[in-house]
Short mmCIF file of C-alpha atoms (C1' of nucleotides) in Angstrom, two decimals:
data_model
loop_
_atom_site.label_atom_id
_atom_site.label_comp_id
_atom_site.label_asym_id
_atom_site.label_seq_id
_atom_site.Cartn_x
_atom_site.Cartn_y
_atom_site.Cartn_z
CA UNK L 1 52.19 81.02 28.43
CA UNK L 2 53.35 77.75 26.94
CA UNK L 3 49.86 76.36 27.29
CA UNK L 4 48.55 79.30 25.35
CA UNK L 5 51.01 78.70 22.53
CA UNK L 6 50.11 75.04 22.39
CA UNK L 7 46.46 75.92 22.14
CA UNK L 8 47.17 78.21 19.21
CA UNK L 9 49.38 75.81 17.29
CA UNK L 10 47.33 72.81 16.27
CA UNK L 11 49.94 70.11 15.87
CA UNK L 12 49.33 66.57 14.69
CA UNK L 13 45.65 66.82 15.46
CA UNK L 14 44.14 63.41 16.00
CA UNK L 15 40.65 63.03 14.61
CA UNK L 16 37.87 63.72 17.06
CA UNK L 17 36.74 60.11 16.93
CA UNK L 18 38.81 57.10 15.96
CA UNK L 19 37.51 54.86 13.21
CA UNK L 20 36.44 51.37 14.25
CA UNK L 21 37.47 48.39 12.16
CA UNK L 22 33.83 47.98 11.15
CA UNK L 23 33.66 51.53 9.85
CA UNK L 24 36.92 51.06 7.97
CA UNK L 25 35.64 47.81 6.52
CA UNK L 26 32.50 49.54 5.28
CA UNK L 27 34.50 52.39 3.85
CA UNK L 28 36.92 50.14 1.97
CA UNK L 29 34.03 48.11 0.57
CA UNK L 30 32.37 51.30 -0.66
CA UNK L 31 35.59 52.09 -2.51
CA UNK L 32 35.66 48.69 -4.16
CA UNK L 33 38.43 47.36 -1.94
CA UNK L 34 38.05 43.99 -0.25
CA UNK L 35 38.52 44.42 3.48
CA UNK L 36 41.06 41.77 4.37
CA UNK L 37 42.37 41.85 7.91
CA UNK L 38 45.89 43.11 7.23
CA UNK L 39 44.50 45.69 4.86
CA UNK L 40 42.11 46.97 7.51
CA UNK L 41 44.95 47.28 9.98
CA UNK L 42 47.15 49.25 7.57
CA UNK L 43 44.35 51.68 6.83
CA UNK L 44 43.39 51.88 10.50
CA UNK L 45 46.90 52.99 11.33
CA UNK L 46 46.88 55.69 8.68
CA UNK L 47 43.47 57.10 9.48
CA UNK L 48 43.64 56.94 13.27
CA UNK L 49 47.27 57.88 13.93
CA UNK L 50 47.75 60.47 11.19
CA UNK L 51 51.49 60.69 11.69
CA UNK L 52 52.19 60.43 7.92
CA UNK L 53 54.16 57.25 8.46
CA UNK L 54 56.54 55.53 6.07
CA UNK L 55 55.77 51.98 4.94
CA UNK L 56 58.42 50.68 7.27
CA UNK L 57 57.04 52.54 10.28
CA UNK L 58 53.66 50.95 9.64
CA UNK L 59 55.29 47.55 9.26
CA UNK L 60 57.25 47.87 12.50
CA UNK L 61 54.18 48.92 14.47
CA UNK L 62 51.81 46.30 13.05
CA UNK L 63 54.39 43.54 13.50
CA UNK L 64 54.00 43.90 17.27
CA UNK L 65 50.34 43.02 17.08
CA UNK L 66 50.53 40.73 14.03
CA UNK L 67 53.93 39.03 14.10
CA UNK L 68 53.27 37.12 10.86
CA UNK L 69 52.68 40.24 8.79
CA UNK L 70 55.05 40.78 5.91
CA UNK L 71 56.68 43.99 4.79
CA UNK L 72 55.43 43.23 1.26
CA UNK L 73 51.85 43.20 2.50
CA UNK L 74 52.21 46.70 3.85
CA UNK L 75 53.72 47.91 0.57
CA UNK L 76 51.09 46.07 -1.48
CA UNK L 77 48.21 47.59 0.42
CA UNK L 78 49.65 51.09 0.42
CA UNK L 79 50.07 50.82 -3.34
CA UNK L 80 46.47 49.65 -3.65
CA UNK L 81 45.24 52.60 -1.53
CA UNK L 82 47.14 54.98 -3.81
CA UNK L 83 45.66 53.42 -6.95
CA UNK L 84 42.18 53.66 -5.50
CA UNK L 85 43.01 57.20 -4.43
CA UNK L 86 41.99 56.90 -0.82
CA UNK L 87 45.42 57.94 0.45
CA UNK L 88 48.03 60.34 -0.90
CA UNK L 89 51.77 59.91 -1.23
CA UNK L 90 54.06 62.52 0.31
CA UNK L 91 57.51 63.16 -1.13
CA UNK L 92 58.60 65.76 1.40
CA UNK L 93 61.93 64.01 1.72
CA UNK L 94 63.81 62.07 -0.91
CA UNK L 95 63.85 58.33 -0.28
CA UNK L 96 61.22 58.61 2.40
CA UNK L 97 57.78 57.95 0.97
CA UNK L 98 55.08 58.82 3.50
CA UNK L 99 51.36 58.18 3.35
CA UNK L 100 48.43 60.36 4.36
CA UNK L 101 44.78 59.31 4.52
CA UNK L 102 43.63 62.92 4.65
CA UNK L 103 42.95 64.10 1.12
CA UNK L 104 41.69 67.62 1.70
CA UNK L 105 44.06 70.37 0.56
CA UNK L 106 46.71 71.04 3.18
CA UNK L 107 50.47 71.32 3.37
CA UNK L 108 53.15 69.50 5.31
CA UNK L 109 55.99 70.67 7.50
CA UNK L 110 58.81 68.29 8.25
CA UNK L 111 60.96 69.11 11.25
CA UNK L 112 64.59 68.42 10.44
CA UNK L 113 65.30 68.05 14.15
CA UNK L 114 62.83 65.41 15.29
CA UNK L 115 61.70 64.14 11.90
CA UNK L 116 58.00 64.67 12.60
CA UNK L 117 55.68 65.72 9.80
CA UNK L 118 52.97 68.21 10.74
CA UNK L 119 49.91 69.24 8.77
CA UNK L 120 49.82 72.89 7.74
CA UNK L 121 46.59 74.71 6.96
CA UNK L 122 46.59 76.73 3.74
CA UNK L 123 44.38 79.80 3.78
CA UNK L 124 45.07 80.92 0.25
CA UNK L 125 47.34 80.26 -2.68
CA UNK L 126 47.50 82.30 -5.85
CA UNK L 127 49.51 81.14 -8.84
CA UNK L 128 50.44 83.54 -11.59
CA UNK L 129 49.49 81.39 -14.59
CA UNK L 130 48.05 77.95 -15.00
CA UNK L 131 45.32 78.44 -17.57
CA UNK L 132 44.82 75.41 -19.76
CA UNK L 133 46.86 73.26 -17.43
CA UNK L 134 44.97 70.43 -15.77
CA UNK L 135 46.14 70.18 -12.18
CA UNK L 136 45.65 66.72 -10.70
CA UNK L 137 47.86 66.92 -7.61
CA UNK L 138 49.07 69.72 -5.38
CA UNK L 139 51.73 69.42 -2.71
CA UNK L 140 53.06 72.10 -0.41
CA UNK L 141 56.06 70.84 1.52
CA UNK L 142 57.98 72.82 4.10
CA UNK L 143 61.06 71.90 6.06
CA UNK L 144 62.68 73.48 9.06
CA UNK L 145 62.58 73.29 12.83
CA UNK L 146 59.52 72.91 15.03
CA UNK L 147 59.32 75.14 18.13
CA UNK L 148 60.77 72.60 20.55
CA UNK L 149 63.64 71.56 18.28
CA UNK L 150 64.29 75.22 17.59
CA UNK L 151 64.53 75.86 21.32
CA UNK L 152 66.97 72.99 21.66
CA UNK L 153 69.11 74.45 18.85
CA UNK L 154 68.97 78.07 19.94
CA UNK L 155 72.73 78.32 20.42
CA UNK L 156 73.49 77.15 16.90
CA UNK L 157 70.85 79.45 15.47
CA UNK L 158 72.48 82.46 17.13
CA UNK L 159 75.91 81.32 16.01
CA UNK L 160 74.56 81.27 12.48
CA UNK L 161 73.43 84.87 12.80
CA UNK L 162 76.86 86.08 13.79
CA UNK L 163 79.18 83.96 11.66
CA UNK K 1 44.63 82.51 -31.10
CA UNK K 2 47.11 79.81 -30.19
CA UNK K 3 49.91 82.35 -30.50
CA UNK K 4 48.14 84.52 -28.02
CA UNK K 5 47.85 81.69 -25.52
CA UNK K 6 51.53 80.84 -25.92
CA UNK K 7 52.42 84.44 -25.26
CA UNK K 8 50.44 84.41 -22.05
CA UNK K 9 51.82 81.15 -20.71
CA UNK K 10 55.49 81.53 -19.97
CA UNK K 11 56.81 78.01 -20.18
CA UNK K 12 60.34 76.89 -19.45
CA UNK K 13 61.69 80.38 -19.87
CA UNK K 14 65.36 80.33 -20.74
CA UNK K 15 67.35 83.11 -19.11
CA UNK K 16 67.73 86.23 -21.18
CA UNK K 17 71.45 85.70 -21.48
CA UNK K 18 73.32 82.43 -21.14
CA UNK K 19 76.12 82.27 -18.61
CA UNK K 20 79.62 81.91 -20.04
CA UNK K 21 82.03 79.42 -18.49
CA UNK K 22 84.04 82.39 -17.25
CA UNK K 23 81.09 83.85 -15.44
CA UNK K 24 80.26 80.47 -13.93
CA UNK K 25 83.86 80.04 -12.86
CA UNK K 26 83.79 83.41 -11.11
CA UNK K 27 80.48 82.63 -9.48
CA UNK K 28 81.62 79.25 -8.14
CA UNK K 29 84.81 80.80 -6.80
CA UNK K 30 82.79 83.45 -4.99
CA UNK K 31 80.85 80.65 -3.35
CA UNK K 32 84.01 78.93 -2.20
CA UNK K 33 83.79 76.19 -4.81
CA UNK K 34 86.83 75.38 -6.94
CA UNK K 35 85.90 75.64 -10.59
CA UNK K 36 87.07 72.34 -12.04
CA UNK K 37 86.11 71.71 -15.65
CA UNK K 38 83.50 68.98 -15.10
CA UNK K 39 82.02 70.98 -12.26
CA UNK K 40 81.68 74.02 -14.50
CA UNK K 41 79.95 71.95 -17.14
CA UNK K 42 77.43 70.49 -14.68
CA UNK K 43 76.56 73.92 -13.36
CA UNK K 44 76.46 75.38 -16.87
CA UNK K 45 73.87 72.80 -17.85
CA UNK K 46 71.70 73.60 -14.84
CA UNK K 47 71.86 77.37 -15.14
CA UNK K 48 71.58 77.67 -18.92
CA UNK K 49 69.10 74.91 -19.76
CA UNK K 50 66.83 75.20 -16.73
CA UNK K 51 64.94 72.00 -17.50
CA UNK K 52 65.22 70.76 -13.88
CA UNK K 53 67.14 67.71 -15.03
CA UNK K 54 67.85 64.52 -13.12
CA UNK K 55 71.46 63.55 -12.44
CA UNK K 56 71.26 60.94 -15.15
CA UNK K 57 69.93 63.39 -17.74
CA UNK K 58 72.90 65.66 -17.04
CA UNK K 59 75.25 62.70 -17.28
CA UNK K 60 73.82 61.55 -20.62
CA UNK K 61 74.06 65.01 -22.14
CA UNK K 62 77.56 65.82 -20.90
CA UNK K 63 78.86 62.41 -21.97
CA UNK K 64 78.38 63.44 -25.60
CA UNK K 65 80.80 66.33 -25.21
CA UNK K 66 83.01 64.75 -22.54
CA UNK K 67 83.03 60.98 -23.14
CA UNK K 68 85.34 60.33 -20.15
CA UNK K 69 82.98 61.87 -17.62
CA UNK K 70 81.73 59.57 -14.91
CA UNK K 71 78.25 59.32 -13.50
CA UNK K 72 79.78 59.60 -10.03
CA UNK K 73 81.26 62.97 -10.92
CA UNK K 74 77.85 64.33 -11.80
CA UNK K 75 76.40 63.03 -8.53
CA UNK K 76 79.38 64.33 -6.55
CA UNK K 77 79.10 67.82 -7.95
CA UNK K 78 75.35 68.01 -7.58
CA UNK K 79 75.75 67.00 -3.95
CA UNK K 80 78.39 69.69 -3.51
CA UNK K 81 76.11 72.33 -5.05
CA UNK K 82 73.35 71.31 -2.64
CA UNK K 83 75.68 71.54 0.36
CA UNK K 84 76.86 74.96 -0.74
CA UNK K 85 73.23 75.88 -1.35
CA UNK K 86 73.62 77.16 -4.88
CA UNK K 87 71.07 74.70 -6.28
CA UNK K 88 67.91 73.20 -4.84
CA UNK K 89 66.68 69.63 -4.90
CA UNK K 90 63.21 68.90 -6.24
CA UNK K 91 61.24 65.88 -5.06
CA UNK K 92 58.21 66.39 -7.27
CA UNK K 93 58.29 62.71 -8.13
CA UNK K 94 59.43 59.83 -5.99
CA UNK K 95 62.71 58.30 -7.13
CA UNK K 96 63.36 61.14 -9.52
CA UNK K 97 65.59 63.73 -7.88
CA UNK K 98 65.77 66.86 -10.00
CA UNK K 99 68.00 69.90 -9.62
CA UNK K 100 67.25 73.58 -10.05
CA UNK K 101 69.79 76.42 -10.03
CA UNK K 102 67.03 79.02 -9.55
CA UNK K 103 66.59 79.63 -5.85
CA UNK K 104 63.95 82.35 -5.82
CA UNK K 105 60.56 81.23 -4.52
CA UNK K 106 58.56 79.50 -7.23
CA UNK K 107 56.64 76.30 -7.70
CA UNK K 108 56.93 73.39 -10.11
CA UNK K 109 54.44 71.68 -12.35
CA UNK K 110 55.25 68.23 -13.69
CA UNK K 111 53.30 67.10 -16.73
CA UNK K 112 52.39 63.44 -16.34
CA UNK K 113 52.08 63.20 -20.12
CA UNK K 114 55.43 64.43 -21.40
CA UNK K 115 57.35 64.41 -18.13
CA UNK K 116 58.46 68.04 -18.41
CA UNK K 117 58.78 70.16 -15.31
CA UNK K 118 57.67 73.78 -15.64
CA UNK K 119 58.29 76.67 -13.27
CA UNK K 120 55.14 78.17 -11.73
CA UNK K 121 54.99 81.72 -10.41
CA UNK K 122 53.48 82.11 -6.95
CA UNK K 123 51.69 85.39 -6.35
CA UNK K 124 50.71 84.75 -2.78
CA UNK K 125 50.56 82.03 -0.19
CA UNK K 126 48.96 82.30 3.19
CA UNK K 127 49.39 79.60 5.82
CA UNK K 128 47.07 79.41 8.79
CA UNK K 129 49.68 78.90 11.53
CA UNK K 130 53.41 78.66 11.58
CA UNK K 131 54.41 80.94 14.44
CA UNK K 132 57.53 79.79 16.19
CA UNK K 133 58.35 77.39 13.41
CA UNK K 134 61.56 78.12 11.54
CA UNK K 135 60.95 77.47 7.85
CA UNK K 136 64.14 76.66 5.95
CA UNK K 137 62.70 75.21 2.73
CA UNK K 138 59.46 75.64 0.82
CA UNK K 139 58.33 73.50 -2.08
CA UNK K 140 55.14 73.78 -4.09
CA UNK K 141 54.78 70.84 -6.45
CA UNK K 142 51.94 70.33 -8.88
CA UNK K 143 51.23 67.46 -11.23
CA UNK K 144 48.83 67.12 -14.09
CA UNK K 145 48.72 67.66 -17.83
CA UNK K 146 50.20 70.56 -19.77
CA UNK K 147 48.02 72.12 -22.48
CA UNK K 148 49.43 70.09 -25.36
CA UNK K 149 49.30 66.76 -23.53
CA UNK K 150 45.80 67.66 -22.39
CA UNK K 151 44.78 68.26 -25.99
CA UNK K 152 46.25 64.90 -26.97
CA UNK K 153 44.23 63.20 -24.18
CA UNK K 154 40.98 65.03 -24.72
CA UNK K 155 39.05 61.86 -25.50
CA UNK K 156 40.09 60.17 -22.26
CA UNK K 157 39.31 63.30 -20.29
CA UNK K 158 35.74 63.39 -21.64
CA UNK K 159 35.34 59.67 -21.02
CA UNK K 160 36.33 60.34 -17.42
CA UNK K 161 33.60 62.94 -17.07
CA UNK K 162 30.89 60.55 -18.14
CA UNK K 163 32.00 57.26 -16.56
"C1'" DG Q 1 29.85 22.48 4.07
"C1'" DT Q 2 32.80 21.21 -0.09
"C1'" DT Q 3 35.00 22.49 -3.89
"C1'" DA Q 4 36.93 25.41 -7.34
"C1'" DA Q 5 38.38 30.03 -8.63
"C1'" DA Q 6 40.01 34.33 -7.35
"C1'" DT Q 7 42.52 37.14 -4.35
"C1'" DA Q 8 45.83 38.12 -0.60
"C1'" DT Q 9 49.93 37.17 1.79
"C1'" DT Q 10 54.52 35.59 2.34
"C1'" DA Q 11 59.54 35.15 1.70
"C1'" DT Q 12 62.89 36.12 -1.16
"C1'" DA Q 13 65.14 37.75 -5.34
"C1'" DA Q 14 65.62 41.61 -8.38
"C1'" DT Q 15 65.75 46.45 -9.46
"C1'" DG Q 16 67.35 51.07 -9.70
"C1'" DA Q 17 68.93 55.34 -7.92
"C1'" DT Q 18 72.39 56.92 -5.11
"C1'" DT Q 19 76.49 56.61 -2.12
"C1'" DA Q 20 80.91 54.72 -0.53
"C1'" DC Q 21 85.36 53.54 -1.51
"C1'" DA Q 22 90.04 53.17 -3.12
"C1'" DA Q 23 93.00 54.07 -6.87
"C1'" DA Q 24 94.43 57.24 -10.48
"C1'" DA Q 25 94.54 61.85 -12.37
"C1'" DA Q 26 94.59 66.70 -12.05
"C1'" DT Q 27 95.44 70.89 -9.70
"C1'" DG Q 28 97.76 74.39 -6.80
"C1'" DA Q 29 101.32 76.13 -3.54
"C1'" DG Q 30 105.88 76.69 -2.64
"C1'" DC W 1 109.45 70.67 -10.57
"C1'" DT W 2 107.59 68.35 -6.32
"C1'" DC W 3 104.57 67.43 -2.71
"C1'" DA W 4 100.02 67.81 -0.83
"C1'" DT W 5 95.32 68.36 -1.72
"C1'" DT W 6 91.35 67.88 -4.40
"C1'" DT W 7 88.82 65.80 -8.08
"C1'" DT W 8 87.55 62.16 -10.89
"C1'" DT W 9 86.89 57.43 -12.01
"C1'" DG W 10 85.04 52.69 -11.91
"C1'" DT W 11 83.10 49.60 -9.23
"C1'" DA W 12 81.02 47.70 -5.15
"C1'" DA W 13 77.68 48.47 -1.59
"C1'" DT W 14 73.34 50.24 0.12
"C1'" DC W 15 68.58 50.90 0.73
"C1'" DA W 16 63.79 51.48 -0.41
"C1'" DT W 17 60.72 49.42 -3.26
"C1'" DT W 18 58.89 46.03 -6.65
"C1'" DA W 19 58.53 41.52 -8.88
"C1'" DT W 20 57.94 36.77 -8.47
"C1'" DA W 21 56.33 32.36 -7.32
"C1'" DA W 22 54.59 29.52 -3.80
"C1'" DT W 23 51.23 29.18 -0.10
"C1'" DA W 24 47.21 30.58 2.36
"C1'" DT W 25 42.84 32.67 2.62
"C1'" DT W 26 38.51 34.21 0.99
"C1'" DT W 27 34.43 34.03 -2.00
"C1'" DA W 28 30.93 32.02 -4.77
"C1'" DA W 29 28.64 28.06 -6.65
"C1'" DC W 30 26.79 23.98 -5.85
#
DNA sequence: GTTAAATATTATAATGATTACAAAAATGAG
DNA sequence: CTCATTTTTGTAATCATTATAATATTTAAC
């Protein structure tokens, strides 16, 4: 039963194959970005983990492997990736900039219980008027509770229904 | 021709009737919020102007009429309105919290030229999976150029197409 | 491979929006 | 009116991010 649900709900899907540093290096070069080591590692984290991390999460993780890395380096490189438009910035939550290396059109769901950000597929979206407007960015951001956090909070949820 | 286009594109629609302070006072009381004077004025600005202002924009405007008002008061009351869920917070842009007293489901378009935020009607939205997720907030945020800023930038736009 | 020029990284200071705090003012109940 | 509660004020503190200047690394030319 649970297994079935899990199969239906595609959470945090990791890519089928992880990118090697060589592939990332090639990719960055193609985009006119010099593939320095720290830069490669920041992009590697984004593209292979796909957890929509904050700058600080990336910093904390990379610091374990590269103790000399500086927080500013992470910020600098994320800013560069945004300028070169190979990653997008998520403002799901105020004061919590997150980064996503997947650029195809999809939405995001942030669980207010566990803090995770999930990708959401968008089948269709129809807006009532936008003629003559030039749309350069689209963001669909949802917030709420994921199934497991919802389960954990069931009591409160039922309380809410009554009171 | 232009008139026709304007008629079709409903920008920044002001409400048909403006709310009086009395009506706002009643409304806040209904919501369990004591209608202090500064509080009324902050809500009045949100509900009658509907420009999705930042806290600072509200502060700057109200200061003209109420020189003694404090920036903290504006922030305090906006926070209260959010807690009581009579306004929503917009994170269209990082480090630019905006407030909206319209709670019905609609999107937002921020013009990167003039900075204005327009309401966007949503006719339909279909997500590919969200069973068992409890959605508490939905935000659709667009960015780009509004028709007049687009016109002003036409040269650059055409340059972009060629280069 | 050396050297010079350009770029990247580092550590730290600065910024800016927002929040916290404590004192003063305003409001409401009795 | 008087006391208790709430609101407002002004300022200090916070926190994520950016700016800065010095150092290190990389690249290209020779």
